[in-house]
């Protein structure tokens, strides 16, 4: 996926690139909303619209009306703090609901081709460390969670979320402003806990414990504790319990 996106970026003849995954869709007003944002906020590093997650008969709108960091409808503008808005749930930016200037994508080095999970979140996060993010609740894209071949459905071990690596490097280089630091650290913690949970699902509780070792959080302490407990259950026992629960749900 990253390599294909990077080839598309390289071949693009315009300086404003929108993305659409094969299984997703745009509502009729989506592109117009992105172009309007670009005209109003030319110095932003990325432009996003709200989106809907559809799957298994359930539709969730992102961001929700009460999300921290994004004013309620019909607001649009520059996000006061991207990392606060992205914590702890779905990011306000989704790959099928975002457009980015080609110059900014090139500055970021494109998408990380060494990562198969979270490479889009990594790019949005790296952009947010350097640029304001423009957002509107207008527009709308639809993310089809039930579509096949989603990377988020792969149950394979992950050493570290790629944005956790990027954030650590930015912090060590002194590239994070004091205004962003606390929310960035909480956002990083949410990704570490997420990866720990995925590694438990993949039968690698050792990697889960490793992911949580340096996880520091105030807001997600209870969630972190629950995942830590699961990380010390033998993987064979955890997988057996998960299989049993799935059978009961499907009965």
Short mmCIF file of C-alpha atoms in Angstrom, two decimals:
data_model
loop_
_atom_site.label_atom_id
_atom_site.label_comp_id
_atom_site.label_asym_id
_atom_site.label_seq_id
_atom_site.Cartn_x
_atom_site.Cartn_y
_atom_site.Cartn_z
CA UNK A 1 0.00 0.00 0.00
CA UNK A 2 2.73 2.51 0.94
CA UNK A 3 4.74 1.84 -2.20
CA UNK A 4 1.66 2.28 -4.40
CA UNK A 5 0.76 5.54 -2.69
CA UNK A 6 4.30 6.82 -3.07
CA UNK A 7 4.28 5.99 -6.78
CA UNK A 8 1.01 7.88 -7.14
CA UNK A 9 2.46 10.89 -5.33
CA UNK A 10 5.51 10.88 -7.58
CA UNK A 11 3.38 10.67 -10.73
CA UNK A 12 0.91 13.37 -9.65
CA UNK A 13 0.98 16.51 -11.80
CA UNK A 14 -0.84 18.71 -9.29
CA UNK A 15 0.16 19.90 -5.82
CA UNK A 16 -2.97 18.78 -3.97
CA UNK A 17 -3.39 15.03 -3.56
CA UNK A 18 -6.47 13.27 -2.20
CA UNK A 19 -6.53 9.57 -1.37
CA UNK A 20 -9.30 7.00 -1.78
CA UNK A 21 -8.86 3.36 -0.81
CA UNK A 22 -10.44 0.92 -3.25
CA UNK A 23 -13.21 -0.19 -0.86
CA UNK A 24 -14.19 3.28 0.38
CA UNK A 25 -16.24 6.08 -1.16
CA UNK A 26 -16.65 9.85 -1.22
CA UNK A 27 -19.91 11.69 -0.75
CA UNK A 28 -20.70 14.25 -3.51
CA UNK A 29 -19.58 17.25 -1.43
CA UNK A 30 -16.28 15.74 -0.25
CA UNK A 31 -13.84 17.12 -2.83
CA UNK A 32 -15.53 20.52 -2.82
CA UNK A 33 -15.10 20.71 0.95
CA UNK A 34 -11.40 19.87 0.67
CA UNK A 35 -10.85 22.50 -2.03
CA UNK A 36 -12.70 25.08 0.07
CA UNK A 37 -10.45 24.31 3.04
CA UNK A 38 -7.36 24.63 0.87
CA UNK A 39 -8.49 28.06 -0.30
CA UNK A 40 -9.22 29.28 3.22
CA UNK A 41 -6.18 27.81 4.97
CA UNK A 42 -3.33 27.70 2.42
CA UNK A 43 -0.65 27.26 5.10
CA UNK A 44 -2.09 24.02 6.51
CA UNK A 45 -0.16 20.78 6.04
CA UNK A 46 -3.18 18.50 5.61
CA UNK A 47 -6.91 18.90 5.02
CA UNK A 48 -9.55 16.49 6.27
CA UNK A 49 -13.29 16.00 6.38
CA UNK A 50 -15.46 14.02 8.74
CA UNK A 51 -16.07 10.41 7.74
CA UNK A 52 -18.30 7.49 8.55
CA UNK A 53 -17.15 4.02 9.52
CA UNK A 54 -19.57 1.38 8.23
CA UNK A 55 -19.52 -2.25 9.21
CA UNK A 56 -21.73 -5.10 10.42
CA UNK A 57 -24.91 -3.03 10.30
CA UNK A 58 -23.40 -0.23 12.37
CA UNK A 59 -22.42 3.27 11.24
CA UNK A 60 -20.17 5.49 13.35
CA UNK A 61 -19.47 9.11 12.49
CA UNK A 62 -15.96 10.40 13.09
CA UNK A 63 -15.37 12.64 14.87
CA UNK A 64 -18.24 12.17 17.27
CA UNK A 65 -20.14 15.28 18.34
CA UNK A 66 -18.45 15.35 21.75
CA UNK A 67 -14.87 14.64 20.73
CA UNK A 68 -12.28 16.60 22.67
CA UNK A 69 -10.46 19.17 20.60
CA UNK A 70 -12.96 19.66 17.74
CA UNK A 71 -15.86 22.12 18.08
CA UNK A 72 -19.36 20.82 17.24
CA UNK A 73 -21.04 21.15 13.85
CA UNK A 74 -21.05 23.08 11.61
CA UNK A 75 -17.49 24.05 12.56
CA UNK A 76 -14.53 24.04 10.21
CA UNK A 77 -11.09 25.55 10.60
CA UNK A 78 -7.63 24.74 11.93
CA UNK A 79 -7.62 22.07 14.62
CA UNK A 80 -6.54 23.61 17.94
CA UNK A 81 -4.50 20.48 18.69
CA UNK A 82 -4.41 17.48 16.35
CA UNK A 83 -3.12 15.03 18.95
CA UNK A 84 -5.80 15.96 21.46
CA UNK A 85 -8.44 15.54 18.76
CA UNK A 86 -6.98 12.15 17.77
CA UNK A 87 -6.87 10.81 21.34
CA UNK A 88 -7.79 8.13 22.18
CA UNK A 89 -10.21 7.07 19.44
CA UNK A 90 -10.18 7.27 15.64
CA UNK A 91 -8.05 10.00 14.15
CA UNK A 92 -9.85 13.02 12.68
CA UNK A 93 -7.84 12.25 9.54
CA UNK A 94 -8.53 9.10 7.54
CA UNK A 95 -6.69 8.07 4.38
CA UNK A 96 -9.92 8.24 2.34
CA UNK A 97 -10.98 11.58 3.83
CA UNK A 98 -7.81 13.64 3.55
CA UNK A 99 -5.87 15.68 0.99
CA UNK A 100 -2.28 16.85 1.34
CA UNK A 101 -0.10 19.20 -0.73
CA UNK A 102 2.44 17.23 -2.76
CA UNK A 103 5.21 19.45 -1.44
CA UNK A 104 4.34 18.46 2.14
CA UNK A 105 4.21 14.75 1.28
CA UNK A 106 7.61 15.02 -0.37
CA UNK A 107 8.96 16.85 2.69
CA UNK A 108 7.76 13.96 4.86
CA UNK A 109 9.42 11.42 2.58
CA UNK A 110 6.09 9.85 1.67
CA UNK A 111 4.67 6.78 3.39
CA UNK A 112 6.95 4.38 5.26
CA UNK A 113 7.39 1.35 2.99
CA UNK A 114 8.86 -0.71 5.85
CA UNK A 115 5.54 -0.61 7.75
CA UNK A 116 2.39 -2.55 6.84
CA UNK A 117 0.29 -1.10 9.66
CA UNK A 118 -0.19 2.51 10.75
CA UNK A 119 1.86 4.06 7.95
CA UNK A 120 -0.92 6.53 7.12
CA UNK A 121 -1.36 7.53 10.77
CA UNK A 122 2.40 8.05 10.88
CA UNK A 123 2.31 10.53 7.99
CA UNK A 124 -0.61 12.50 9.46
CA UNK A 125 1.17 12.66 12.81
CA UNK A 126 4.47 13.80 11.33
CA UNK A 127 2.66 16.50 9.36
CA UNK A 128 0.83 17.63 12.52
CA UNK A 129 4.17 18.09 14.30
CA UNK A 130 5.17 20.72 11.71
CA UNK A 131 1.98 22.18 10.28
CA UNK A 132 -1.55 23.12 11.33
CA UNK A 133 -4.28 20.71 10.22
CA UNK A 134 -7.42 22.08 8.55
CA UNK A 135 -10.65 20.19 9.15
CA UNK A 136 -14.33 20.41 8.33
CA UNK A 137 -17.33 18.44 9.51
CA UNK A 138 -18.74 19.02 6.03
CA UNK A 139 -17.84 16.84 3.06
CA UNK A 140 -17.78 13.23 4.24
CA UNK A 141 -16.13 10.03 3.14
CA UNK A 142 -17.25 6.49 3.99
CA UNK A 143 -14.81 3.91 5.34
CA UNK A 144 -16.07 0.35 4.84
CA UNK A 145 -14.69 -1.58 7.80
CA UNK A 146 -16.16 -4.87 6.57
CA UNK A 147 -14.15 -4.75 3.33
CA UNK A 148 -11.71 -7.59 2.81
CA UNK A 149 -7.94 -7.32 2.98
CA UNK A 150 -7.89 -4.48 5.49
CA UNK A 151 -4.49 -4.21 7.16
CA UNK A 152 -6.25 -3.64 10.48
CA UNK A 153 -7.67 -7.19 10.25
CA UNK A 154 -4.29 -8.90 9.88
CA UNK A 155 -3.30 -10.72 13.05
CA UNK A 156 0.46 -10.48 12.75
CA UNK A 157 3.01 -9.30 15.32
CA UNK A 158 4.13 -5.66 15.21
CA UNK A 159 7.36 -4.60 16.88
CA UNK A 160 6.35 -0.95 17.30
CA UNK A 161 3.79 1.44 15.84
CA UNK A 162 5.66 3.42 13.20
CA UNK A 163 4.44 6.75 14.58
CA UNK A 164 5.74 5.87 18.05
CA UNK A 165 9.17 5.66 16.42
CA UNK A 166 8.65 8.97 14.58
CA UNK A 167 7.45 10.74 17.73
CA UNK A 168 10.39 9.49 19.76
CA UNK A 169 12.81 10.81 17.14
CA UNK A 170 11.04 14.19 17.05
CA UNK A 171 11.14 14.46 20.85
CA UNK A 172 14.83 13.57 20.99
CA UNK A 173 15.57 16.15 18.28
CA UNK A 174 13.73 18.87 20.21
CA UNK A 175 11.19 19.31 17.40
CA UNK A 176 8.07 19.16 19.60
CA UNK A 177 6.67 22.41 20.99
CA UNK A 178 5.70 22.64 24.64
CA UNK A 179 2.09 23.24 23.59
CA UNK A 180 1.96 19.83 21.88
CA UNK A 181 4.17 17.76 24.15
CA UNK A 182 1.67 16.51 26.75
CA UNK A 183 -1.01 15.61 24.21
CA UNK A 184 1.57 14.01 21.93
CA UNK A 185 2.80 11.78 24.76
CA UNK A 186 -0.74 10.67 25.58
CA UNK A 187 -1.39 9.99 21.90
CA UNK A 188 1.82 7.94 21.69
CA UNK A 189 0.70 5.96 24.75
CA UNK A 190 -2.60 5.18 23.04
CA UNK A 191 -0.69 3.76 20.03
CA UNK A 192 1.57 1.71 22.31
CA UNK A 193 -1.44 0.20 24.07
CA UNK A 194 -3.11 -0.43 20.71
CA UNK A 195 -0.06 -2.32 19.42
CA UNK A 196 0.16 -4.29 22.67
CA UNK A 197 -3.45 -5.40 22.25
CA UNK A 198 -2.81 -6.41 18.63
CA UNK A 199 0.24 -8.43 19.63
CA UNK A 200 -1.82 -10.30 22.21
CA UNK A 201 -4.32 -11.13 19.46
CA UNK A 202 -1.40 -12.30 17.30
CA UNK A 203 -0.21 -14.69 20.01
CA UNK A 204 2.83 -12.61 21.01
CA UNK A 205 2.27 -11.43 24.59
CA UNK A 206 6.04 -10.92 24.88
CA UNK A 207 5.85 -8.16 22.28
CA UNK A 208 2.81 -6.75 24.06
CA UNK A 209 4.76 -6.47 27.30
CA UNK A 210 7.63 -4.84 25.41
CA UNK A 211 5.29 -2.26 23.86
CA UNK A 212 3.91 -1.36 27.30
CA UNK A 213 7.28 -1.20 29.05
CA UNK A 214 7.91 2.44 28.15
CA UNK A 215 4.24 3.45 27.98
CA UNK A 216 3.53 6.47 30.20
CA UNK A 217 -0.04 7.72 30.48
CA UNK A 218 -2.37 9.49 32.89
CA UNK A 219 -5.57 9.33 30.87
CA UNK A 220 -5.40 5.67 29.83
CA UNK A 221 -4.10 4.06 33.01
CA UNK A 222 -7.09 1.73 33.41
CA UNK A 223 -6.97 0.63 29.77
CA UNK A 224 -3.21 0.07 29.99
CA UNK A 225 -3.65 -2.01 33.15
CA UNK A 226 -6.26 -4.25 31.52
CA UNK A 227 -4.02 -4.89 28.53
CA UNK A 228 -1.06 -5.56 30.84
CA UNK A 229 -3.06 -8.24 32.64
CA UNK A 230 -3.90 -9.91 29.32
CA UNK A 231 -0.24 -9.75 28.31
CA UNK A 232 0.65 -12.11 31.18
CA UNK A 233 -1.92 -14.74 30.25
CA UNK A 234 -0.36 -17.59 28.20
CA UNK A 235 -1.19 -16.98 24.55
CA UNK A 236 -2.69 -20.46 24.13
CA UNK A 237 -5.15 -19.77 26.96
CA UNK A 238 -6.03 -16.31 25.64
CA UNK A 239 -6.60 -17.58 22.08
CA UNK A 240 -8.77 -20.44 23.37
CA UNK A 241 -10.93 -17.98 25.33
CA UNK A 242 -11.18 -15.66 22.31
CA UNK A 243 -12.25 -18.56 20.07
CA UNK A 244 -14.89 -19.62 22.56
CA UNK A 245 -16.25 -16.07 22.83
CA UNK A 246 -16.42 -15.80 19.03
CA UNK A 247 -18.40 -19.02 18.80
CA UNK A 248 -20.92 -17.81 21.37
CA UNK A 249 -21.31 -14.48 19.56
CA UNK A 250 -21.97 -16.28 16.30
CA UNK A 251 -24.46 -18.71 17.83
#
